[in-house]
């Protein structure tokens, strides 16, 4: 469902000329990020759940950890960019097309990619040089940085502090900036005289707000479980981990297919043509 949903969104954006707008280009970035998150974890998640595999090499584990955390940072960056897109569209609509040109969207995409994959690299590279002498049992059916440093006997202060700095400087900062953008949007929308126009403006933000909640709630939940839930049942850790990996990529295509009018119409037309 994750693969089908995100591939369908990408196919519709690519083939439908009316969706060739900045908002939907950013949605395509989100769908690509979700798709790669699925691809980077499917072999171990299904392997463990179906009983085909119980082991993973250290190098493969480190590589998977790099992609999982890098793609999480990327998704946070894309959601921040989408909130900026909604802010410009509602608060400064006359300059929308001149600010979000194709060239600027391409530059934003490159910045998001570099920001995400380069910033996570020091902590992940350091994992290769740690000595692992504690029981090599992972908490999840995929590899996380938190799991690997808990198995290490080496000095992990750099990894711990660097990971905390990343959480504060990216996840927390992005969340605060998204909140600020919506406070500004709300301020502008409430000043609109017509109730119909207010509802129409807010309606364009609903799907993005849902995507933000679907992304941040599992991350906060998993972080809390890792930090304060060591006494909890392993089932809770496994459940929260799988929600963190699977829930956003699964829900985003559903949210945008239901809440975004242009995509909803395109989906209805697609299934109508198949049915006829």
Short mmCIF file of C-alpha atoms in Angstrom, two decimals:
data_model
loop_
_atom_site.label_atom_id
_atom_site.label_comp_id
_atom_site.label_asym_id
_atom_site.label_seq_id
_atom_site.Cartn_x
_atom_site.Cartn_y
_atom_site.Cartn_z
CA UNK A 1 0.00 0.00 0.00
CA UNK A 2 2.89 2.37 0.73
CA UNK A 3 4.44 1.72 -2.69
CA UNK A 4 1.14 1.83 -4.59
CA UNK A 5 -0.07 5.00 -2.85
CA UNK A 6 3.10 7.03 -3.34
CA UNK A 7 3.66 5.77 -6.91
CA UNK A 8 0.07 6.76 -7.75
CA UNK A 9 0.63 10.28 -6.40
CA UNK A 10 3.88 10.62 -8.39
CA UNK A 11 2.21 9.27 -11.55
CA UNK A 12 -0.70 11.72 -11.27
CA UNK A 13 1.58 14.72 -10.70
CA UNK A 14 3.75 13.73 -13.67
CA UNK A 15 0.91 13.05 -16.12
CA UNK A 16 -1.66 15.71 -15.14
CA UNK A 17 -0.76 19.20 -16.52
CA UNK A 18 -3.04 20.96 -14.00
CA UNK A 19 -0.87 19.56 -11.17
CA UNK A 20 2.33 21.11 -12.53
CA UNK A 21 2.40 23.74 -9.77
CA UNK A 22 4.85 24.41 -6.88
CA UNK A 23 2.50 22.91 -4.27
CA UNK A 24 2.37 19.59 -6.13
CA UNK A 25 6.10 19.57 -6.91
CA UNK A 26 6.71 19.69 -3.15
CA UNK A 27 4.12 16.94 -2.70
CA UNK A 28 6.09 14.87 -5.23
CA UNK A 29 9.22 15.40 -3.08
CA UNK A 30 7.27 14.16 -0.06
CA UNK A 31 6.02 11.09 -1.95
CA UNK A 32 9.56 10.30 -3.17
CA UNK A 33 10.90 10.57 0.39
CA UNK A 34 8.17 8.22 1.66
CA UNK A 35 8.83 5.81 -1.20
CA UNK A 36 12.57 5.62 -0.44
CA UNK A 37 11.83 5.18 3.27
CA UNK A 38 9.79 2.10 2.34
CA UNK A 39 12.49 0.80 0.00
CA UNK A 40 15.22 1.21 2.62
CA UNK A 41 13.35 -0.82 5.27
CA UNK A 42 11.14 -3.32 3.39
CA UNK A 43 13.74 -6.12 3.16
CA UNK A 44 14.43 -6.27 6.92
CA UNK A 45 10.90 -5.46 8.12
CA UNK A 46 9.26 -8.14 5.97
CA UNK A 47 12.17 -10.52 6.51
CA UNK A 48 11.74 -10.38 10.30
CA UNK A 49 7.93 -10.36 10.29
CA UNK A 50 7.76 -13.34 7.90
CA UNK A 51 10.57 -15.22 9.69
CA UNK A 52 12.99 -15.29 6.72
CA UNK A 53 15.85 -13.53 8.49
CA UNK A 54 17.03 -12.83 12.04
CA UNK A 55 20.41 -11.23 11.34
CA UNK A 56 21.90 -8.22 9.57
CA UNK A 57 25.57 -7.36 9.05
CA UNK A 58 27.02 -4.29 10.77
CA UNK A 59 27.71 -2.51 7.47
CA UNK A 60 24.15 -3.12 6.22
CA UNK A 61 22.77 -1.96 9.56
CA UNK A 62 24.79 1.27 9.47
CA UNK A 63 23.74 1.91 5.85
CA UNK A 64 20.07 1.36 6.70
CA UNK A 65 20.39 3.65 9.71
CA UNK A 66 21.86 6.35 7.45
CA UNK A 67 18.93 6.19 5.03
CA UNK A 68 16.24 6.02 7.73
CA UNK A 69 17.53 9.05 9.65
CA UNK A 70 18.53 10.96 6.51
CA UNK A 71 15.08 10.46 4.97
CA UNK A 72 13.40 11.50 8.24
CA UNK A 73 15.37 14.75 8.17
CA UNK A 74 14.41 15.13 4.50
CA UNK A 75 10.70 14.67 5.25
CA UNK A 76 10.87 17.30 7.98
CA UNK A 77 12.56 19.70 5.52
CA UNK A 78 9.94 19.03 2.82
CA UNK A 79 7.10 19.65 5.29
CA UNK A 80 8.74 22.96 6.29
CA UNK A 81 9.02 23.93 2.61
CA UNK A 82 5.36 23.04 2.04
CA UNK A 83 4.35 25.31 4.93
CA UNK A 84 6.40 28.11 3.32
CA UNK A 85 4.56 27.41 0.05
CA UNK A 86 1.16 27.75 1.80
CA UNK A 87 2.35 30.94 3.56
CA UNK A 88 3.33 32.58 0.25
CA UNK A 89 0.13 31.38 -1.49
CA UNK A 90 -2.15 32.87 1.19
CA UNK A 91 -0.20 35.83 2.58
CA UNK A 92 1.49 37.06 -0.60
CA UNK A 93 -0.43 35.53 -3.55
CA UNK A 94 0.57 38.20 -6.09
CA UNK A 95 4.25 37.25 -5.77
CA UNK A 96 3.66 33.49 -5.57
CA UNK A 97 4.63 32.64 -9.14
CA UNK A 98 7.65 34.99 -9.12
CA UNK A 99 9.06 33.56 -5.84
CA UNK A 100 8.42 29.84 -6.45
CA UNK A 101 9.78 29.57 -9.98
CA UNK A 102 10.88 26.22 -11.44
CA UNK A 103 14.51 27.23 -10.92
CA UNK A 104 13.93 28.14 -7.26
CA UNK A 105 12.02 24.89 -6.63
CA UNK A 106 14.96 22.94 -8.11
CA UNK A 107 17.38 24.82 -5.79
CA UNK A 108 15.16 24.15 -2.78
CA UNK A 109 15.14 20.44 -3.65
CA UNK A 110 18.97 20.36 -3.80
CA UNK A 111 19.26 22.24 -0.48
CA UNK A 112 16.85 19.78 1.19
CA UNK A 113 18.85 16.82 -0.14
CA UNK A 114 22.21 18.24 0.98
CA UNK A 115 20.89 19.41 4.35
CA UNK A 116 19.46 16.01 5.18
CA UNK A 117 22.07 13.57 3.89
CA UNK A 118 25.18 15.58 4.80
CA UNK A 119 24.18 16.60 8.34
CA UNK A 120 23.44 13.02 9.38
CA UNK A 121 26.75 11.69 7.98
CA UNK A 122 29.15 12.46 10.91
CA UNK A 123 27.08 10.50 13.46
CA UNK A 124 26.57 7.54 11.10
CA UNK A 125 30.22 7.38 9.96
CA UNK A 126 31.28 7.35 13.62
CA UNK A 127 29.20 4.17 14.16
CA UNK A 128 31.65 2.24 11.97
CA UNK A 129 34.51 2.90 14.40
CA UNK A 130 32.73 1.97 17.64
CA UNK A 131 33.41 -1.30 19.45
CA UNK A 132 30.24 -3.39 19.90
CA UNK A 133 30.60 -5.77 22.86
CA UNK A 134 27.10 -5.72 24.35
CA UNK A 135 24.33 -8.14 23.23
CA UNK A 136 23.75 -7.55 19.52
CA UNK A 137 19.95 -7.53 19.72
CA UNK A 138 18.06 -4.74 17.95
CA UNK A 139 14.82 -3.35 19.37
CA UNK A 140 13.17 -3.12 15.95
CA UNK A 141 13.00 -4.91 12.60
CA UNK A 142 15.27 -2.19 11.19
CA UNK A 143 18.39 -0.32 12.34
CA UNK A 144 18.28 2.95 14.26
CA UNK A 145 21.18 5.07 15.49
CA UNK A 146 19.80 4.86 19.06
CA UNK A 147 19.90 1.06 19.01
CA UNK A 148 23.46 0.86 17.70
CA UNK A 149 25.01 3.24 20.23
CA UNK A 150 23.31 1.33 23.08
CA UNK A 151 25.23 -1.80 21.99
CA UNK A 152 28.60 0.02 21.91
CA UNK A 153 31.26 -0.15 24.62
CA UNK A 154 33.23 2.78 23.16
CA UNK A 155 32.85 6.46 24.05
CA UNK A 156 29.49 7.49 22.58
CA UNK A 157 29.41 11.09 23.85
CA UNK A 158 29.92 12.52 20.35
CA UNK A 159 27.06 10.49 18.89
CA UNK A 160 24.72 11.30 21.79
CA UNK A 161 25.37 15.05 21.74
CA UNK A 162 25.41 15.26 17.93
CA UNK A 163 22.09 13.37 17.67
CA UNK A 164 20.55 15.70 20.29
CA UNK A 165 21.88 18.76 18.41
CA UNK A 166 20.32 17.44 15.16
CA UNK A 167 16.96 16.88 16.85
CA UNK A 168 16.99 20.43 18.25
CA UNK A 169 18.39 22.19 15.16
CA UNK A 170 16.29 20.36 12.57
CA UNK A 171 13.21 18.60 13.93
CA UNK A 172 12.45 21.11 16.68
CA UNK A 173 13.41 24.15 14.60
CA UNK A 174 11.36 22.94 11.62
CA UNK A 175 8.35 22.30 13.88
CA UNK A 176 8.62 25.81 15.37
CA UNK A 177 8.93 27.44 11.93
CA UNK A 178 5.93 25.44 10.66
CA UNK A 179 3.93 26.62 13.69
CA UNK A 180 4.98 30.25 13.11
CA UNK A 181 3.99 30.04 9.42
CA UNK A 182 0.52 28.81 10.37
CA UNK A 183 0.10 31.51 13.02
CA UNK A 184 0.87 34.10 10.30
CA UNK A 185 -1.48 32.33 7.86
CA UNK A 186 -4.26 32.28 10.48
CA UNK A 187 -3.73 35.99 11.18
CA UNK A 188 -4.17 36.80 7.47
CA UNK A 189 -7.12 34.42 6.97
CA UNK A 190 -9.07 35.82 9.97
CA UNK A 191 -8.74 39.30 8.45
CA UNK A 192 -10.63 38.17 5.32
CA UNK A 193 -14.18 39.54 5.44
CA UNK A 194 -15.96 36.71 3.61
CA UNK A 195 -16.50 33.52 5.64
CA UNK A 196 -16.54 31.50 2.39
CA UNK A 197 -13.13 32.87 1.38
CA UNK A 198 -11.74 32.16 4.86
CA UNK A 199 -12.86 28.53 4.65
CA UNK A 200 -11.49 28.20 1.11
CA UNK A 201 -8.06 29.51 2.20
CA UNK A 202 -7.92 27.22 5.24
CA UNK A 203 -9.05 24.22 3.19
CA UNK A 204 -5.82 24.40 1.14
CA UNK A 205 -3.83 23.94 4.40
CA UNK A 206 -5.78 21.02 5.92
CA UNK A 207 -3.93 18.24 4.07
CA UNK A 208 -0.53 19.73 4.98
CA UNK A 209 -1.48 20.09 8.66
CA UNK A 210 -2.57 16.42 8.69
CA UNK A 211 0.76 15.38 7.07
CA UNK A 212 2.69 17.36 9.71
CA UNK A 213 0.79 15.65 12.55
CA UNK A 214 1.20 12.20 10.94
CA UNK A 215 4.98 12.76 10.76
CA UNK A 216 5.73 14.43 14.10
CA UNK A 217 3.47 12.45 16.46
CA UNK A 218 5.16 9.03 15.74
CA UNK A 219 8.64 10.62 15.98
CA UNK A 220 7.82 12.19 19.36
CA UNK A 221 6.27 8.91 20.53
CA UNK A 222 9.30 6.83 19.49
CA UNK A 223 11.72 9.33 21.06
CA UNK A 224 9.79 9.23 24.36
CA UNK A 225 9.75 5.42 24.34
CA UNK A 226 13.55 5.28 23.74
CA UNK A 227 14.33 7.94 26.37
CA UNK A 228 11.88 7.10 29.15
CA UNK A 229 10.34 3.73 28.30
CA UNK A 230 13.18 1.30 28.98
CA UNK A 231 10.93 -0.48 31.53
CA UNK A 232 8.13 -0.91 28.98
CA UNK A 233 7.38 -4.18 27.19
CA UNK A 234 9.47 -4.82 24.01
CA UNK A 235 6.11 -4.99 22.21
CA UNK A 236 5.65 -1.24 22.81
CA UNK A 237 9.10 -0.49 21.30
CA UNK A 238 8.39 -2.68 18.27
CA UNK A 239 4.92 -1.17 17.75
CA UNK A 240 6.14 2.43 18.00
CA UNK A 241 9.06 1.68 15.68
CA UNK A 242 6.82 0.19 12.99
CA UNK A 243 4.36 3.11 13.31
CA UNK A 244 7.28 5.54 12.88
CA UNK A 245 8.44 3.77 9.71
CA UNK A 246 5.10 2.82 8.11
CA UNK A 247 2.46 5.32 9.24
CA UNK A 248 3.57 8.55 7.46
CA UNK A 249 4.33 6.87 4.06
CA UNK A 250 1.01 5.02 4.27
CA UNK A 251 -1.15 7.96 5.35
CA UNK A 252 0.25 10.83 3.24
CA UNK A 253 -1.11 9.56 -0.12
CA UNK A 254 -4.49 8.87 1.54
CA UNK A 255 -4.60 12.34 3.14
CA UNK A 256 -3.74 14.16 -0.09
CA UNK A 257 -6.08 12.00 -2.17
CA UNK A 258 -9.01 12.82 0.15
CA UNK A 259 -8.27 16.41 1.19
CA UNK A 260 -6.75 17.93 -1.99
CA UNK A 261 -9.46 18.65 -4.53
CA UNK A 262 -7.28 18.45 -7.67
CA UNK A 263 -5.80 15.07 -6.70
CA UNK A 264 -9.18 13.73 -5.56
CA UNK A 265 -10.70 14.55 -8.95
CA UNK A 266 -7.73 12.97 -10.75
CA UNK A 267 -8.07 9.77 -8.66
CA UNK A 268 -11.81 9.61 -9.36
CA UNK A 269 -11.16 10.04 -13.08
CA UNK A 270 -8.45 7.35 -13.00
CA UNK A 271 -10.72 4.78 -11.35
CA UNK A 272 -13.69 5.80 -13.52
CA UNK A 273 -11.65 5.13 -16.67
CA UNK A 274 -10.50 1.76 -15.30
CA UNK A 275 -14.06 0.84 -14.32
CA UNK A 276 -15.46 1.71 -17.74
#
